[in-house]
PDB file of C-alpha atoms in Angstrom:
ATOM      1  CA  LEU B   8     -11.501   8.304  13.515  1.00 82.00           C
ATOM      2  CA  SER B   9     -11.030   8.526  17.130  1.00 89.00           C
ATOM      3  CA  LEU B  10      -8.881   5.003  16.807  1.00 94.00           C
ATOM      4  CA  SER B  11      -5.617   4.214  16.891  1.00 95.00           C
ATOM      5  CA  ARG B  12      -4.386   3.249  13.584  1.00 96.00           C
ATOM      6  CA  THR B  13      -4.051  -0.099  14.531  1.00 97.00           C
ATOM      7  CA  GLU B  14      -7.609  -0.007  16.196  1.00 97.00           C
ATOM      8  CA  ALA B  15      -9.173   0.838  13.359  1.00 97.00           C
ATOM      9  CA  LEU B  16      -6.990  -1.709  11.174  1.00 97.00           C
ATOM     10  CA  ASN B  17      -8.609  -4.293  13.231  1.00 97.00           C
ATOM     11  CA  ARG B  18     -11.676  -3.234  13.127  1.00 97.00           C
ATOM     12  CA  CYS B  19     -11.431  -3.045   9.430  1.00 97.00           C
ATOM     13  CA  TYR B  20     -14.482  -4.848   6.943  1.00 97.00           C
ATOM     14  CA  VAL B  21     -12.820  -5.152   3.067  1.00 95.00           C
ATOM     15  CA  GLU B  22     -15.598  -6.380   0.991  1.00 91.00           C
ATOM     16  CA  ARG B  23     -15.560  -9.684  -1.204  1.00 85.00           C
ATOM     17  CA  LYS B  24     -14.505  -7.877  -4.222  1.00 84.00           C
ATOM     18  CA  GLU B  25     -11.513  -5.946  -2.550  1.00 86.00           C
ATOM     19  CA  ARG B  26      -9.968  -8.485  -1.186  1.00 82.00           C
ATOM     20  CA  ARG B  27      -6.193 -10.202  -1.997  1.00 73.00           C
ATOM     21  CA  SER B  28      -4.278 -11.912  -0.847  1.00 63.00           C
ATOM     22  CA  ASP B  29      -2.098 -12.394  -3.828  1.00 60.00           C
ATOM     23  CA  PHE B  30       1.085 -11.145  -2.251  1.00 59.00           C
ATOM     24  CA  ASN B  31       1.290 -11.672   1.319  1.00 67.00           C
ATOM     25  CA  MET B  32       5.157 -11.538   2.134  1.00 82.00           C
ATOM     26  CA  CYS B  33       6.213 -11.873   5.568  1.00 93.00           C
ATOM     27  CA  THR B  34       9.572 -11.876   7.546  1.00 95.00           C
ATOM     28  CA  VAL B  35       9.635 -13.767  11.127  1.00 95.00           C
ATOM     29  CA  SER B  36      11.754 -13.754  13.754  1.00 96.00           C
ATOM     30  CA  ASP B  37      11.241 -16.853  15.914  1.00 95.00           C
ATOM     31  CA  VAL B  38      13.942 -15.504  18.549  1.00 96.00           C
ATOM     32  CA  TYR B  39      11.868 -12.583  19.393  1.00 97.00           C
ATOM     33  CA  HIS B  40       8.479 -14.012  18.799  1.00 96.00           C
ATOM     34  CA  ILE B  41       7.407 -10.973  15.863  1.00 96.00           C
ATOM     35  CA  THR B  42       5.640 -11.153  12.548  1.00 96.00           C
ATOM     36  CA  TYR B  43       6.185  -8.418   9.911  1.00 96.00           C
ATOM     37  CA  PHE B  44       3.915  -7.892   6.780  1.00 95.00           C
ATOM     38  CA  MET B  45       5.772  -6.651   4.201  1.00 92.00           C
ATOM     39  CA  LEU B  46       3.480  -4.813   1.912  1.00 94.00           C
ATOM     40  CA  PRO B  47       5.407  -3.628  -0.958  1.00 92.00           C
ATOM     41  CA  LYS B  48       5.465   0.537  -1.165  1.00 93.00           C
ATOM     42  CA  SER B  49       5.079   0.825   2.786  1.00 94.00           C
ATOM     43  CA  GLY B  50       8.343   0.507   4.368  1.00 93.00           C
ATOM     44  CA  SER B  51       8.870  -3.197   3.642  1.00 91.00           C
ATOM     45  CA  SER B  52      12.763  -2.605   1.897  1.00 90.00           C
ATOM     46  CA  THR B  53      12.937  -1.212   5.309  1.00 92.00           C
ATOM     47  CA  GLY B  54      11.154  -3.377   7.964  1.00 93.00           C
ATOM     48  CA  ARG B  55      13.082  -6.773   5.900  1.00 92.00           C
ATOM     49  CA  HIS B  56      16.342  -5.496   6.555  1.00 93.00           C
ATOM     50  CA  VAL B  57      15.587  -4.692   9.493  1.00 94.00           C
ATOM     51  CA  MET B  58      13.727  -7.826  10.992  1.00 95.00           C
ATOM     52  CA  LYS B  59      16.715  -9.802   9.555  1.00 94.00           C
ATOM     53  CA  ASP B  60      19.873  -8.038  10.391  1.00 93.00           C
ATOM     54  CA  VAL B  61      21.001 -11.071  13.309  1.00 91.00           C
ATOM     55  CA  LYS B  62      23.125  -8.247  14.682  1.00 91.00           C
ATOM     56  CA  HIS B  63      21.385  -5.104  14.584  1.00 92.00           C
ATOM     57  CA  GLY B  64      17.948  -6.311  14.225  1.00 93.00           C
ATOM     58  CA  PHE B  65      15.756  -9.580  14.715  1.00 96.00           C
ATOM     59  CA  SER B  66      17.355 -12.134  13.378  1.00 95.00           C
ATOM     60  CA  GLY B  67      14.452 -13.140  11.257  1.00 95.00           C
ATOM     61  CA  LYS B  68      13.531 -14.894   8.190  1.00 95.00           C
ATOM     62  CA  GLU B  69      11.248 -14.279   5.029  1.00 94.00           C
ATOM     63  CA  ILE B  70       8.844 -17.517   5.109  1.00 92.00           C
ATOM     64  CA  SER B  71       6.447 -18.766   2.322  1.00 87.00           C
ATOM     65  CA  ARG B  72       2.311 -17.619   2.067  1.00 83.00           C
ATOM     66  CA  PRO B  73       1.167 -19.909   3.998  1.00 86.00           C
ATOM     67  CA  GLU B  74       3.773 -20.595   6.170  1.00 90.00           C
ATOM     68  CA  CYS B  75       3.393 -16.265   7.214  1.00 90.00           C
ATOM     69  CA  ASN B  76      -0.845 -16.688   7.525  1.00 89.00           C
ATOM     70  CA  ARG B  77      -0.295 -19.645  10.146  1.00 90.00           C
ATOM     71  CA  LYS B  78       2.586 -17.409  12.259  1.00 91.00           C
ATOM     72  CA  LEU B  79      -0.783 -13.920  12.007  1.00 91.00           C
ATOM     73  CA  ARG B  80      -2.708 -16.416  13.337  1.00 91.00           C
ATOM     74  CA  ASP B  81      -0.112 -17.469  16.397  1.00 88.00           C
ATOM     75  CA  SER B  82      -1.187 -15.569  20.092  1.00 89.00           C
ATOM     76  CA  GLU B  83       2.156 -15.978  20.903  1.00 92.00           C
ATOM     77  CA  PHE B  84       3.543 -14.299  18.211  1.00 95.00           C
ATOM     78  CA  LEU B  85       3.392 -10.292  17.620  1.00 96.00           C
ATOM     79  CA  ASN B  86       1.863  -9.232  14.500  1.00 97.00           C
ATOM     80  CA  ILE B  87       3.212  -6.159  13.216  1.00 97.00           C
ATOM     81  CA  VAL B  88       3.014  -3.900   9.677  1.00 97.00           C
ATOM     82  CA  SER B  89       4.101  -0.284   8.691  1.00 96.00           C
ATOM     83  CA  VAL B  90       1.563   1.214   7.003  1.00 97.00           C
ATOM     84  CA  ARG B  91       1.714   4.384   4.044  1.00 97.00           C
ATOM     85  CA  ASN B  92      -0.844   7.678   4.124  1.00 98.00           C
ATOM     86  CA  PRO B  93      -2.543   6.109   0.586  1.00 98.00           C
ATOM     87  CA  LEU B  94      -2.087   8.975  -1.111  1.00 98.00           C
ATOM     88  CA  THR B  95       2.152   9.162  -1.335  1.00 96.00           C
ATOM     89  CA  ARG B  96       1.640   5.569  -1.419  1.00 97.00           C
ATOM     90  CA  PHE B  97      -0.326   6.092  -4.700  1.00 98.00           C
ATOM     91  CA  PHE B  98       2.230   7.853  -6.405  1.00 97.00           C
ATOM     92  CA  ALA B  99       5.065   5.405  -5.232  1.00 95.00           C
ATOM     93  CA  SER B 100       3.069   2.634  -6.258  1.00 96.00           C
ATOM     94  CA  TYR B 101       2.662   4.445  -9.695  1.00 97.00           C
ATOM     95  CA  ASP B 102       6.117   5.035 -10.617  1.00 95.00           C
ATOM     96  CA  GLU B 103       6.862   1.601  -9.322  1.00 94.00           C
ATOM     97  CA  ALA B 104       4.299   0.225 -11.684  1.00 96.00           C
ATOM     98  CA  PHE B 105       5.144   2.277 -14.441  1.00 97.00           C
ATOM     99  CA  VAL B 106       9.023   1.384 -14.737  1.00 95.00           C
ATOM    100  CA  ARG B 107       8.660  -2.165 -14.207  1.00 95.00           C
ATOM    101  CA  LYS B 108       6.198  -2.240 -16.860  1.00 96.00           C
ATOM    102  CA  LEU B 109       7.579   0.130 -19.338  1.00 96.00           C
ATOM    103  CA  PRO B 110       9.688  -2.453 -20.992  1.00 95.00           C
ATOM    104  CA  SER B 111       6.853  -4.921 -21.507  1.00 96.00           C
ATOM    105  CA  GLN B 112       3.973  -3.079 -22.063  1.00 96.00           C
ATOM    106  CA  HIS B 113       1.720  -5.671 -23.423  1.00 95.00           C
ATOM    107  CA  ARG B 114       1.473  -6.701 -19.402  1.00 96.00           C
ATOM    108  CA  ILE B 115      -0.866  -4.095 -19.055  1.00 98.00           C
ATOM    109  CA  PRO B 116      -4.700  -4.352 -19.578  1.00 97.00           C
ATOM    110  CA  LEU B 117      -5.639  -3.163 -22.846  1.00 97.00           C
ATOM    111  CA  LYS B 118      -8.284  -0.993 -21.144  1.00 97.00           C
ATOM    112  CA  TYR B 119      -5.573   1.017 -18.845  1.00 98.00           C
ATOM    113  CA  ARG B 120      -3.046   0.887 -21.335  1.00 97.00           C
ATOM    114  CA  LYS B 121      -3.611   4.332 -23.566  1.00 98.00           C
ATOM    115  CA  PHE B 122      -1.603   6.486 -20.436  1.00 98.00           C
ATOM    116  CA  MET B 123       1.672   4.336 -22.013  1.00 98.00           C
ATOM    117  CA  GLU B 124       1.578   5.951 -25.728  1.00 97.00           C
ATOM    118  CA  PRO B 125       4.514   8.259 -25.232  1.00 97.00           C
ATOM    119  CA  PHE B 126       6.089   5.326 -24.383  1.00 97.00           C
ATOM    120  CA  GLN B 127       5.733   2.651 -27.211  1.00 95.00           C
ATOM    121  CA  GLY B 128       9.377   1.249 -27.908  1.00 95.00           C
ATOM    122  CA  TRP B 129      11.323   3.057 -24.383  1.00 95.00           C
ATOM    123  CA  VAL B 130      13.763   1.581 -22.479  1.00 93.00           C
ATOM    124  CA  TYR B 131      14.566   3.365 -18.914  1.00 93.00           C
ATOM    125  CA  ASN B 132      17.570   5.613 -20.527  1.00 94.00           C
ATOM    126  CA  ASP B 133      14.767   7.610 -23.042  1.00 94.00           C
ATOM    127  CA  TYR B 134      12.311   7.928 -19.736  1.00 94.00           C
ATOM    128  CA  ALA B 135      15.131   8.808 -17.228  1.00 93.00           C
ATOM    129  CA  GLU B 136      16.006  11.991 -19.990  1.00 93.00           C
ATOM    130  CA  LEU B 137      13.103  13.204 -19.172  1.00 94.00           C
ATOM    131  CA  PHE B 138      13.203  14.033 -15.518  1.00 91.00           C
ATOM    132  CA  ASP B 139      15.263  17.133 -15.526  1.00 90.00           C
ATOM    133  CA  ASP B 140      13.110  18.657 -18.923  1.00 94.00           C
ATOM    134  CA  PRO B 141      10.112  20.807 -17.289  1.00 94.00           C
ATOM    135  CA  ALA B 142       8.012  19.005 -21.020  1.00 96.00           C
ATOM    136  CA  GLY B 143       9.074  16.184 -20.078  1.00 96.00           C
ATOM    137  CA  VAL B 144       7.319  16.291 -16.178  1.00 95.00           C
ATOM    138  CA  ARG B 145       4.724  18.094 -17.851  1.00 96.00           C
ATOM    139  CA  LEU B 146       4.296  14.653 -20.218  1.00 97.00           C
ATOM    140  CA  LEU B 147       4.341  12.559 -17.442  1.00 97.00           C
ATOM    141  CA  THR B 148       2.094  14.520 -15.480  1.00 97.00           C
ATOM    142  CA  LYS B 149      -0.111  14.071 -17.946  1.00 97.00           C
ATOM    143  CA  SER B 150       0.712  10.326 -18.614  1.00 98.00           C
ATOM    144  CA  PHE B 151      -0.408  10.178 -14.751  1.00 98.00           C
ATOM    145  CA  GLU B 152      -3.552  11.496 -14.900  1.00 98.00           C
ATOM    146  CA  THR B 153      -4.382   9.547 -18.019  1.00 98.00           C
ATOM    147  CA  PHE B 154      -3.562   6.490 -16.082  1.00 98.00           C
ATOM    148  CA  VAL B 155      -6.041   7.509 -12.528  1.00 98.00           C
ATOM    149  CA  ARG B 156      -8.815   8.743 -15.447  1.00 98.00           C
ATOM    150  CA  ASP B 157      -9.053   5.081 -16.632  1.00 98.00           C
ATOM    151  CA  TYR B 158      -8.030   2.819 -13.676  1.00 98.00           C
ATOM    152  CA  ASP B 159     -10.630   1.420 -11.922  1.00 96.00           C
ATOM    153  CA  GLY B 160      -8.567  -1.537  -9.361  1.00 94.00           C
ATOM    154  CA  GLU B 161     -10.261  -4.154 -11.173  1.00 93.00           C
ATOM    155  CA  ILE B 162      -7.421  -6.124 -12.219  1.00 94.00           C
ATOM    156  CA  VAL B 163      -4.020  -5.446 -10.563  1.00 93.00           C
ATOM    157  CA  TYR B 164      -1.428  -5.940 -12.869  1.00 94.00           C
ATOM    158  CA  ASP B 165       1.116  -5.197 -11.176  1.00 94.00           C
ATOM    159  CA  GLU B 166       2.192  -5.955  -7.062  1.00 91.00           C
ATOM    160  CA  HIS B 167       3.159  -2.749  -6.396  1.00 93.00           C
ATOM    161  CA  LEU B 168      -0.607  -1.020  -7.401  1.00 95.00           C
ATOM    162  CA  GLN B 169      -2.831  -3.215  -4.769  1.00 94.00           C
ATOM    163  CA  LEU B 170      -4.009  -1.234  -2.070  1.00 96.00           C
ATOM    164  CA  GLN B 171      -3.086  -2.196   1.661  1.00 96.00           C
ATOM    165  CA  ALA B 172      -5.537  -3.542   4.089  1.00 96.00           C
ATOM    166  CA  PRO B 173      -7.487  -5.837   1.245  1.00 94.00           C
ATOM    167  CA  GLN B 174      -3.871  -7.806   1.675  1.00 93.00           C
ATOM    168  CA  LEU B 175      -4.634  -7.796   4.920  1.00 94.00           C
ATOM    169  CA  TRP B 176      -7.258  -9.767   5.320  1.00 93.00           C
ATOM    170  CA  ASP B 177      -7.891 -12.898   6.069  1.00 92.00           C
ATOM    171  CA  ASN B 178      -9.707 -15.672   3.997  1.00 88.00           C
ATOM    172  CA  SER B 179     -10.388 -18.150   5.705  1.00 88.00           C
ATOM    173  CA  GLN B 180     -11.634 -16.683   8.933  1.00 91.00           C
ATOM    174  CA  ASP B 181     -13.326 -13.806   6.792  1.00 92.00           C
ATOM    175  CA  LYS B 182     -11.848 -10.988   9.089  1.00 94.00           C
ATOM    176  CA  MET B 183      -8.787  -9.153   9.208  1.00 95.00           C
ATOM    177  CA  PHE B 184      -5.427 -10.767  10.474  1.00 95.00           C
ATOM    178  CA  GLN B 185      -5.284  -9.065  13.804  1.00 96.00           C
ATOM    179  CA  PHE B 186      -2.219  -6.853  14.268  1.00 97.00           C
ATOM    180  CA  ASP B 187      -0.316  -6.203  17.899  1.00 97.00           C
ATOM    181  CA  LEU B 188       0.995  -2.652  15.867  1.00 97.00           C
ATOM    182  CA  ALA B 189       0.197  -1.163  12.749  1.00 97.00           C
ATOM    183  CA  PHE B 190       2.764   1.873  11.991  1.00 94.00           C
ATOM    184  CA  ASP B 191       2.605   5.002   9.541  1.00 96.00           C
ATOM    185  CA  THR B 192       6.434   4.601   7.498  1.00 95.00           C
ATOM    186  CA  LYS B 193       7.072   7.898   8.757  1.00 94.00           C
ATOM    187  CA  GLU B 194       7.677   6.775  11.989  1.00 94.00           C
ATOM    188  CA  LEU B 195       9.661   3.626  11.012  1.00 93.00           C
ATOM    189  CA  ASP B 196      13.183   4.132  12.822  1.00 94.00           C
ATOM    190  CA  ALA B 197      11.400   5.061  16.723  1.00 95.00           C
ATOM    191  CA  LYS B 198       8.831   2.136  16.288  1.00 95.00           C
ATOM    192  CA  PHE B 199      11.417  -0.091  15.474  1.00 95.00           C
ATOM    193  CA  HIS B 200      13.604   0.836  18.347  1.00 96.00           C
ATOM    194  CA  GLU B 201      10.911   0.316  20.862  1.00 96.00           C
ATOM    195  CA  LEU B 202       9.887  -2.512  19.540  1.00 96.00           C
ATOM    196  CA  ALA B 203      13.782  -3.406  20.671  1.00 96.00           C
ATOM    197  CA  VAL B 204      13.032  -2.310  24.110  1.00 96.00           C
ATOM    198  CA  ARG B 205       9.287  -4.261  23.870  1.00 96.00           C
ATOM    199  CA  VAL B 206      11.552  -7.977  23.333  1.00 96.00           C
ATOM    200  CA  ASN B 207      14.630  -7.175  24.391  1.00 96.00           C
ATOM    201  CA  ALA B 208      16.829  -6.813  20.947  1.00 95.00           C
ATOM    202  CA  PRO B 209      19.041  -5.344  20.821  1.00 93.00           C
ATOM    203  CA  PRO B 210      19.256  -1.450  19.195  1.00 93.00           C
ATOM    204  CA  PRO B 211      18.603  -1.582  15.497  1.00 94.00           C
ATOM    205  CA  ARG B 212      19.795  -0.314  12.462  1.00 91.00           C
ATOM    206  CA  VAL B 213      17.142   1.355  10.517  1.00 89.00           C
ATOM    207  CA  ILE B 214      18.363   1.402   7.227  1.00 80.00           C
ATOM    208  CA  ARG B 215      16.409   3.531   4.705  1.00 72.00           C
ATOM    209  CA  GLY B 216      14.239   2.385   1.638  1.00 65.00           C
ATOM    210  CA  ARG B 217      14.277   3.370  -1.702  1.00 62.00           C
ATOM    211  CA  SER B 218      14.069   6.465  -2.318  1.00 63.00           C
ATOM    212  CA  TYR B 219      13.294   8.187  -5.573  1.00 67.00           C
ATOM    213  CA  PRO B 220      11.930  11.713  -6.079  1.00 72.00           C
ATOM    214  CA  ARG B 221       8.391  11.889  -7.770  1.00 78.00           C
ATOM    215  CA  ARG B 222       8.539  11.933 -11.452  1.00 84.00           C
ATOM    216  CA  PHE B 223       5.513  14.140 -12.141  1.00 92.00           C
ATOM    217  CA  ASN B 224       4.607  17.613 -10.683  1.00 93.00           C
ATOM    218  CA  THR B 225       1.705  16.449  -8.387  1.00 94.00           C
ATOM    219  CA  SER B 226       0.768  19.689  -7.688  1.00 94.00           C
ATOM    220  CA  ALA B 227       0.049  20.173 -11.309  1.00 96.00           C
ATOM    221  CA  LEU B 228      -3.023  17.852 -10.274  1.00 97.00           C
ATOM    222  CA  ALA B 229      -6.663  18.737 -11.078  1.00 97.00           C
ATOM    223  CA  ASP B 230      -8.932  18.193  -8.729  1.00 97.00           C
ATOM    224  CA  VAL B 231     -10.444  15.417  -9.957  1.00 97.00           C
ATOM    225  CA  THR B 232      -7.449  13.221  -9.805  1.00 98.00           C
ATOM    226  CA  TYR B 233      -7.027  13.784  -6.479  1.00 97.00           C
ATOM    227  CA  GLN B 234     -10.481  12.737  -5.935  1.00 97.00           C
ATOM    228  CA  LYS B 235     -10.100   9.996  -8.002  1.00 97.00           C
ATOM    229  CA  ILE B 236      -7.323   8.210  -6.353  1.00 98.00           C
ATOM    230  CA  CYS B 237      -9.429   8.460  -2.941  1.00 98.00           C
ATOM    231  CA  ARG B 238     -11.917   6.446  -4.887  1.00 97.00           C
ATOM    232  CA  LEU B 239      -9.580   4.349  -5.865  1.00 97.00           C
ATOM    233  CA  ALA B 240      -7.942   3.882  -2.599  1.00 97.00           C
ATOM    234  CA  ALA B 241     -10.848   4.538  -0.169  1.00 97.00           C
ATOM    235  CA  ILE B 242     -10.769   1.401   1.942  1.00 97.00           C
ATOM    236  CA  ASP B 243      -7.231   2.246   3.144  1.00 98.00           C
ATOM    237  CA  PHE B 244      -7.899   6.052   4.099  1.00 98.00           C
ATOM    238  CA  CYS B 245     -10.846   4.891   6.030  1.00 97.00           C
ATOM    239  CA  CYS B 246      -8.907   1.776   8.037  1.00 97.00           C
ATOM    240  CA  LEU B 247      -5.748   2.742   8.701  1.00 97.00           C
ATOM    241  CA  ASN B 248      -7.468   6.414   9.450  1.00 97.00           C
ATOM    242  CA  PHE B 249      -5.668   8.481   7.384  1.00 97.00           C
ATOM    243  CA  PRO B 250      -7.042  11.524   6.009  1.00 96.00           C
ATOM    244  CA  LEU B 251      -8.049  12.714   3.011  1.00 97.00           C
ATOM    245  CA  PRO B 252      -6.226  15.087   1.133  1.00 96.00           C
ATOM    246  CA  PRO B 253      -8.437  18.810   0.526  1.00 96.00           C
ATOM    247  CA  ALA B 254      -9.210  17.941  -3.039  1.00 96.00           C
ATOM    248  CA  CYS B 255     -11.618  15.067  -1.275  1.00 97.00           C
ATOM    249  CA  THR B 256     -13.156  17.045   0.916  1.00 95.00           C
ATOM    250  CA  LEU B 257     -14.572  19.681  -1.456  1.00 93.00           C
ATOM    251  CA  GLU B 258     -17.910  20.652  -1.513  1.00 91.00           C
ATOM    252  CA  SER B 259     -18.176  20.472  -5.002  1.00 89.00           C
ATOM    253  CA  VAL B 260     -17.602  16.846  -4.996  1.00 93.00           C
ATOM    254  CA  ALA B 261     -20.892  15.190  -6.189  1.00 91.00           C
ATOM    255  CA  LYS B 262     -22.376  12.729  -3.464  1.00 89.00           C
ATOM    256  CA  ASP B 263     -22.600   9.873  -4.495  1.00 89.00           C
ATOM    257  CA  GLU B 264     -18.093  10.570  -5.184  1.00 92.00           C
ATOM    258  CA  ARG B 265     -17.467  11.736  -1.624  1.00 94.00           C
ATOM    259  CA  VAL B 266     -15.209   9.098   0.446  1.00 95.00           C
ATOM    260  CA  MET B 267     -17.141   8.546   3.417  1.00 94.00           C
ATOM    261  CA  CYS B 268     -15.924   6.122   6.474  1.00 95.00           C
ATOM    262  CA  LYS B 269     -18.871   3.591   7.476  1.00 95.00           C
ATOM    263  CA  TRP B 270     -19.725   1.711  10.271  1.00 96.00           C
ATOM    264  CA  VAL B 271     -20.849  -2.745   9.054  1.00 95.00           C
ATOM    265  CA  ARG B 272     -22.473  -4.373  11.580  1.00 96.00           C
ATOM    266  CA  ARG B 273     -21.804  -8.508  11.055  1.00 95.00           C
ATOM    267  CA  SER B 274     -23.141 -11.439  11.902  1.00 93.00           C
ATOM    268  CA  ASP B 275     -21.096 -11.591  15.104  1.00 93.00           C
ATOM    269  CA  GLY B 276     -22.765  -8.300  16.253  1.00 95.00           C
ATOM    270  CA  GLN B 277     -20.171  -6.720  16.392  1.00 95.00           C
ATOM    271  CA  ASP B 278     -19.379  -3.555  14.111  1.00 96.00           C
ATOM    272  CA  TYR B 279     -16.745  -2.771  11.125  1.00 96.00           C
ATOM    273  CA  ILE B 280     -15.604  -0.354   9.420  1.00 96.00           C
ATOM    274  CA  SER B 281     -16.068   0.276   6.011  1.00 96.00           C
ATOM    275  CA  HIS B 282     -16.690   3.042   3.473  1.00 95.00           C
ATOM    276  CA  THR B 283     -19.860   4.245   1.422  1.00 91.00           C
ATOM    277  CA  LEU B 284     -18.623   3.824  -2.124  1.00 89.00           C
ATOM    278  CA  VAL B 285     -18.904  -0.623  -2.039  1.00 70.00           C
TER     279      VAL B 285
END
């Protein structure tokens, strides 16, 4: 779309069945009048550190979800959020959810649980032994493809699997929270420094968030796996204005399975961004 990432996000429309407000987290700086919305696996660890740092940041504090929502509606505060390419975030979210649920697989809904069958009774050390073993990596890759095949997004059983745009919907106002800045996680350092200049804060010390190598081989994934991920994350590709990976733009993709963004006119007479799979 010929819009900035911030403009696209602010004009997003999330269908009711896609909306989620379960996991809202914010860090707020009353000193510099900034509210930073933290999205899991989208630079939240880095953003939290910078926002709370007194000497090299914005002297902020974490706040509760209701207070977070109130701050995001306060026109005197700058609202910012960091967002991530939906494809790489999906990979990272899966890895995080996998590790967290490995010792408690019973918490995964039965209809999604097949991908965990090879790992019954495992602990993290068992999992870690696969990292440098080609056969182990193939097993992890196959398990990921099984997960993608079975997952439909209806039950978000781990907060890291929640998509980005749906978390930014203001249920009480029936529209997106409005943001002054929405920047790519690849630009965190530069954007936080620009923000510091804008509000006359000290130069921030932007730490690197937790980063782990991918545990499965993304280059070995079938096109149908990429295409399913694009469908699952369609609202994020459209509303955050990220390009689709090549596998999702192939002519061979069935017409009713292609991710296409669309404009939706609402009762206020304005056009908003959605997608054709809803």
